[in-house]
mmCIF file of C-alpha atoms in Angstrom:
data_model
loop_
_atom_site.group_PDB
_atom_site.id
_atom_site.type_symbol
_atom_site.label_atom_id
_atom_site.label_comp_id
_atom_site.label_asym_id
_atom_site.label_seq_id
_atom_site.Cartn_x
_atom_site.Cartn_y
_atom_site.Cartn_z
ATOM 1 C CA MET A 1455 -32.871 14.761 -38.546
ATOM 2 C CA THR A 1456 -32.711 18.027 -40.476
ATOM 3 C CA ILE A 1457 -29.854 20.357 -39.575
ATOM 4 C CA ASP A 1458 -30.606 24.082 -39.671
ATOM 5 C CA LEU A 1459 -28.102 26.080 -41.702
ATOM 6 C CA GLY A 1460 -27.917 29.785 -42.413
ATOM 7 C CA LEU A 1461 -30.151 32.502 -41.027
ATOM 8 C CA THR A 1462 -33.045 30.784 -39.231
ATOM 9 C CA HIS A 1463 -34.753 33.418 -37.079
ATOM 10 C CA ILE A 1464 -34.930 36.835 -35.535
ATOM 11 C CA ALA A 1465 -36.178 37.276 -31.969
ATOM 12 C CA LEU A 1466 -38.308 40.257 -30.989
ATOM 13 C CA PRO A 1467 -39.433 41.267 -27.527
ATOM 14 C CA VAL A 1468 -43.160 42.101 -27.406
ATOM 15 C CA THR A 1469 -45.467 43.348 -24.679
ATOM 16 C CA ASP A 1470 -48.705 41.749 -25.945
ATOM 17 C CA ILE A 1471 -47.917 38.478 -27.711
ATOM 18 C CA ASP A 1472 -51.490 37.945 -28.966
ATOM 19 C CA ARG A 1473 -51.635 41.421 -30.529
ATOM 20 C CA SER A 1474 -48.254 40.827 -32.192
ATOM 21 C CA ILE A 1475 -49.387 37.440 -33.518
ATOM 22 C CA GLN A 1476 -52.411 39.156 -35.072
ATOM 23 C CA PHE A 1477 -50.265 41.948 -36.598
ATOM 24 C CA TYR A 1478 -47.833 39.537 -38.276
ATOM 25 C CA ALA A 1479 -50.684 37.258 -39.421
ATOM 26 C CA VAL A 1480 -52.363 40.164 -41.219
ATOM 27 C CA TYR A 1481 -49.384 42.103 -42.535
ATOM 28 C CA ALA A 1482 -46.782 39.352 -43.133
ATOM 29 C CA GLN A 1483 -49.059 36.312 -43.653
ATOM 30 C CA MET A 1484 -47.273 34.492 -40.814
ATOM 31 C CA GLN A 1485 -48.791 31.857 -38.567
ATOM 32 C CA VAL A 1486 -47.881 30.317 -35.238
ATOM 33 C CA ILE A 1487 -45.897 27.107 -35.697
ATOM 34 C CA HIS A 1488 -44.664 26.805 -32.105
ATOM 35 C CA HIS A 1489 -45.970 28.158 -28.789
ATOM 36 C CA ARG A 1490 -44.691 27.480 -25.310
ATOM 37 C CA ILE A 1491 -44.268 28.881 -21.836
ATOM 38 C CA ASP A 1492 -40.554 28.753 -21.062
ATOM 39 C CA ALA A 1493 -40.030 26.298 -18.193
ATOM 40 C CA GLU A 1494 -37.286 28.357 -16.535
ATOM 41 C CA THR A 1495 -38.685 31.887 -16.889
ATOM 42 C CA GLY A 1496 -42.439 31.376 -17.286
ATOM 43 C CA VAL A 1497 -42.305 33.643 -20.348
ATOM 44 C CA ALA A 1498 -44.509 33.020 -23.401
ATOM 45 C CA VAL A 1499 -42.546 32.304 -26.591
ATOM 46 C CA VAL A 1500 -44.030 31.977 -30.085
ATOM 47 C CA TRP A 1501 -42.476 31.121 -33.436
ATOM 48 C CA LEU A 1502 -44.147 32.651 -36.504
ATOM 49 C CA CYS A 1503 -43.522 31.428 -40.049
ATOM 50 C CA ASP A 1504 -44.868 32.208 -43.511
ATOM 51 C CA ARG A 1505 -43.945 28.654 -44.602
ATOM 52 C CA THR A 1506 -42.018 29.849 -47.671
ATOM 53 C CA ARG A 1507 -38.616 28.966 -46.165
ATOM 54 C CA PRO A 1508 -37.202 27.686 -42.851
ATOM 55 C CA PHE A 1509 -37.171 31.093 -41.143
ATOM 56 C CA VAL A 1510 -39.172 32.252 -38.119
ATOM 57 C CA ILE A 1511 -39.806 35.367 -36.095
ATOM 58 C CA VAL A 1512 -39.533 34.457 -32.428
ATOM 59 C CA LEU A 1513 -41.808 36.594 -30.264
ATOM 60 C CA ILE A 1514 -40.834 36.748 -26.599
ATOM 61 C CA GLN A 1515 -43.352 38.201 -24.133
ATOM 62 C CA THR A 1516 -41.825 40.878 -21.917
ATOM 63 C CA SER A 1517 -43.136 43.645 -19.692
ATOM 64 C CA SER A 1518 -41.489 46.381 -21.784
ATOM 65 C CA VAL A 1519 -39.541 46.702 -25.028
ATOM 66 C CA GLN A 1520 -36.282 48.595 -24.617
ATOM 67 C CA SER A 1521 -34.866 48.332 -28.146
ATOM 68 C CA VAL A 1522 -36.929 48.308 -31.312
ATOM 69 C CA LEU A 1523 -36.176 47.752 -34.964
ATOM 70 C CA SER A 1524 -36.522 51.304 -36.209
ATOM 71 C CA PRO A 1525 -37.143 52.228 -39.843
ATOM 72 C CA LEU A 1526 -33.566 51.666 -40.963
ATOM 73 C CA ALA A 1527 -33.381 48.389 -39.014
ATOM 74 C CA HIS A 1528 -36.478 46.507 -40.164
ATOM 75 C CA LEU A 1529 -38.015 43.212 -41.217
ATOM 76 C CA GLY A 1530 -38.820 42.989 -44.927
ATOM 77 C CA VAL A 1531 -41.684 41.052 -46.505
ATOM 78 C CA GLY A 1532 -42.097 40.614 -50.254
ATOM 79 C CA CYS A 1533 -45.681 40.974 -51.481
ATOM 80 C CA GLN A 1534 -47.289 39.639 -54.676
ATOM 81 C CA SER A 1535 -48.361 43.033 -56.039
ATOM 82 C CA ARG A 1536 -48.576 46.779 -55.514
ATOM 83 C CA GLU A 1537 -52.324 46.351 -55.029
ATOM 84 C CA ILE A 1538 -51.747 44.060 -52.053
ATOM 85 C CA ILE A 1539 -49.338 46.581 -50.533
ATOM 86 C CA ASN A 1540 -51.873 49.367 -51.082
ATOM 87 C CA ALA A 1541 -54.668 47.343 -49.460
ATOM 88 C CA LEU A 1542 -52.490 46.414 -46.478
ATOM 89 C CA CYS A 1543 -51.383 50.040 -46.102
ATOM 90 C CA ASP A 1544 -55.000 51.227 -46.176
ATOM 91 C CA ARG A 1545 -55.784 48.808 -43.362
ATOM 92 C CA ALA A 1546 -52.595 49.727 -41.476
ATOM 93 C CA LYS A 1547 -53.511 53.417 -41.713
ATOM 94 C CA GLN A 1548 -56.940 52.729 -40.200
ATOM 95 C CA GLU A 1549 -55.378 50.653 -37.421
ATOM 96 C CA GLY A 1550 -52.623 53.186 -36.678
ATOM 97 C CA PHE A 1551 -49.752 51.003 -37.957
ATOM 98 C CA LEU A 1552 -48.764 52.909 -41.134
ATOM 99 C CA LEU A 1553 -45.361 54.575 -40.733
ATOM 100 C CA GLN A 1554 -44.431 55.412 -44.362
ATOM 101 C CA GLU A 1555 -46.873 55.551 -47.265
ATOM 102 C CA PRO A 1556 -46.085 53.316 -50.272
ATOM 103 C CA LYS A 1557 -43.345 54.703 -52.495
ATOM 104 C CA ASP A 1558 -41.816 53.577 -55.796
ATOM 105 C CA SER A 1559 -38.041 53.906 -55.553
ATOM 106 C CA GLY A 1560 -37.265 52.119 -58.837
ATOM 107 C CA TYR A 1561 -34.922 49.199 -59.296
ATOM 108 C CA PRO A 1562 -33.564 47.549 -57.134
ATOM 109 C CA ILE A 1563 -35.606 48.946 -54.217
ATOM 110 C CA GLY A 1564 -39.015 48.645 -55.854
ATOM 111 C CA TYR A 1565 -42.370 49.630 -54.388
ATOM 112 C CA TRP A 1566 -42.335 49.672 -50.599
ATOM 113 C CA ALA A 1567 -43.930 50.963 -47.409
ATOM 114 C CA PHE A 1568 -43.122 50.859 -43.707
ATOM 115 C CA LEU A 1569 -45.491 49.711 -40.962
ATOM 116 C CA ARG A 1570 -44.945 49.914 -37.211
ATOM 117 C CA ASP A 1571 -45.910 46.816 -35.231
ATOM 118 C CA PRO A 1572 -47.626 47.104 -31.818
ATOM 119 C CA ASP A 1573 -44.260 47.477 -30.026
ATOM 120 C CA GLY A 1574 -42.666 49.896 -32.499
ATOM 121 C CA HIS A 1575 -40.668 47.400 -34.596
ATOM 122 C CA THR A 1576 -40.683 48.274 -38.306
ATOM 123 C CA LEU A 1577 -42.000 45.964 -41.019
ATOM 124 C CA GLU A 1578 -41.329 46.787 -44.659
ATOM 125 C CA LEU A 1579 -43.768 45.601 -47.304
ATOM 126 C CA SER A 1580 -42.209 45.503 -50.771
ATOM 127 C CA TYR A 1581 -42.847 44.501 -54.353
ATOM 128 C CA GLY A 1582 -40.229 44.251 -57.099
ATOM 129 C CA GLN A 1583 -37.016 43.997 -55.091
ATOM 130 C CA GLU A 1584 -36.061 40.718 -56.807
ATOM 131 C CA ILE A 1585 -34.001 39.440 -53.887
ATOM 132 C CA GLY A 1586 -34.783 35.802 -54.745
ATOM 133 C CA LEU A 1587 -33.755 36.336 -58.391
ATOM 134 C CA THR A 1588 -30.553 38.090 -57.343
ATOM 135 C CA VAL A 1589 -29.661 35.244 -54.965
ATOM 136 C CA ALA A 1590 -30.391 32.636 -57.666
ATOM 137 C CA GLN A 1591 -28.195 34.435 -60.213
ATOM 138 C CA THR A 1592 -25.244 34.979 -57.896
ATOM 139 C CA PRO A 1593 -22.570 32.288 -58.220
#
């Protein structure tokens, strides 16, 4: 049996679970790894993962979303290049999800943009933040 340690998930309320699954599949390259209808509440619950580490976004179907992750409180996804961010932002603009155009803020922030998911939660796309390198170099 594997024991989970450290930060494993964040749970987000969503009003249309299928639309949210599609958003995170496109913009965060996440896929459903678990789906169920909660036995006690009858509520749909989905776990999304990008399979790069043991971390999931838990989507919980609800009739309304009272609190959202706003731009300062956001989920961050590292991308492989500026070009990928630009392409995703072009698509997000067409679909009405673009919140903040891509911007280069230099080291350590890098190149980034904000998207708004279907329920108003903010997703940051970034390139060049070097979080993994910083973690690896910190004793």
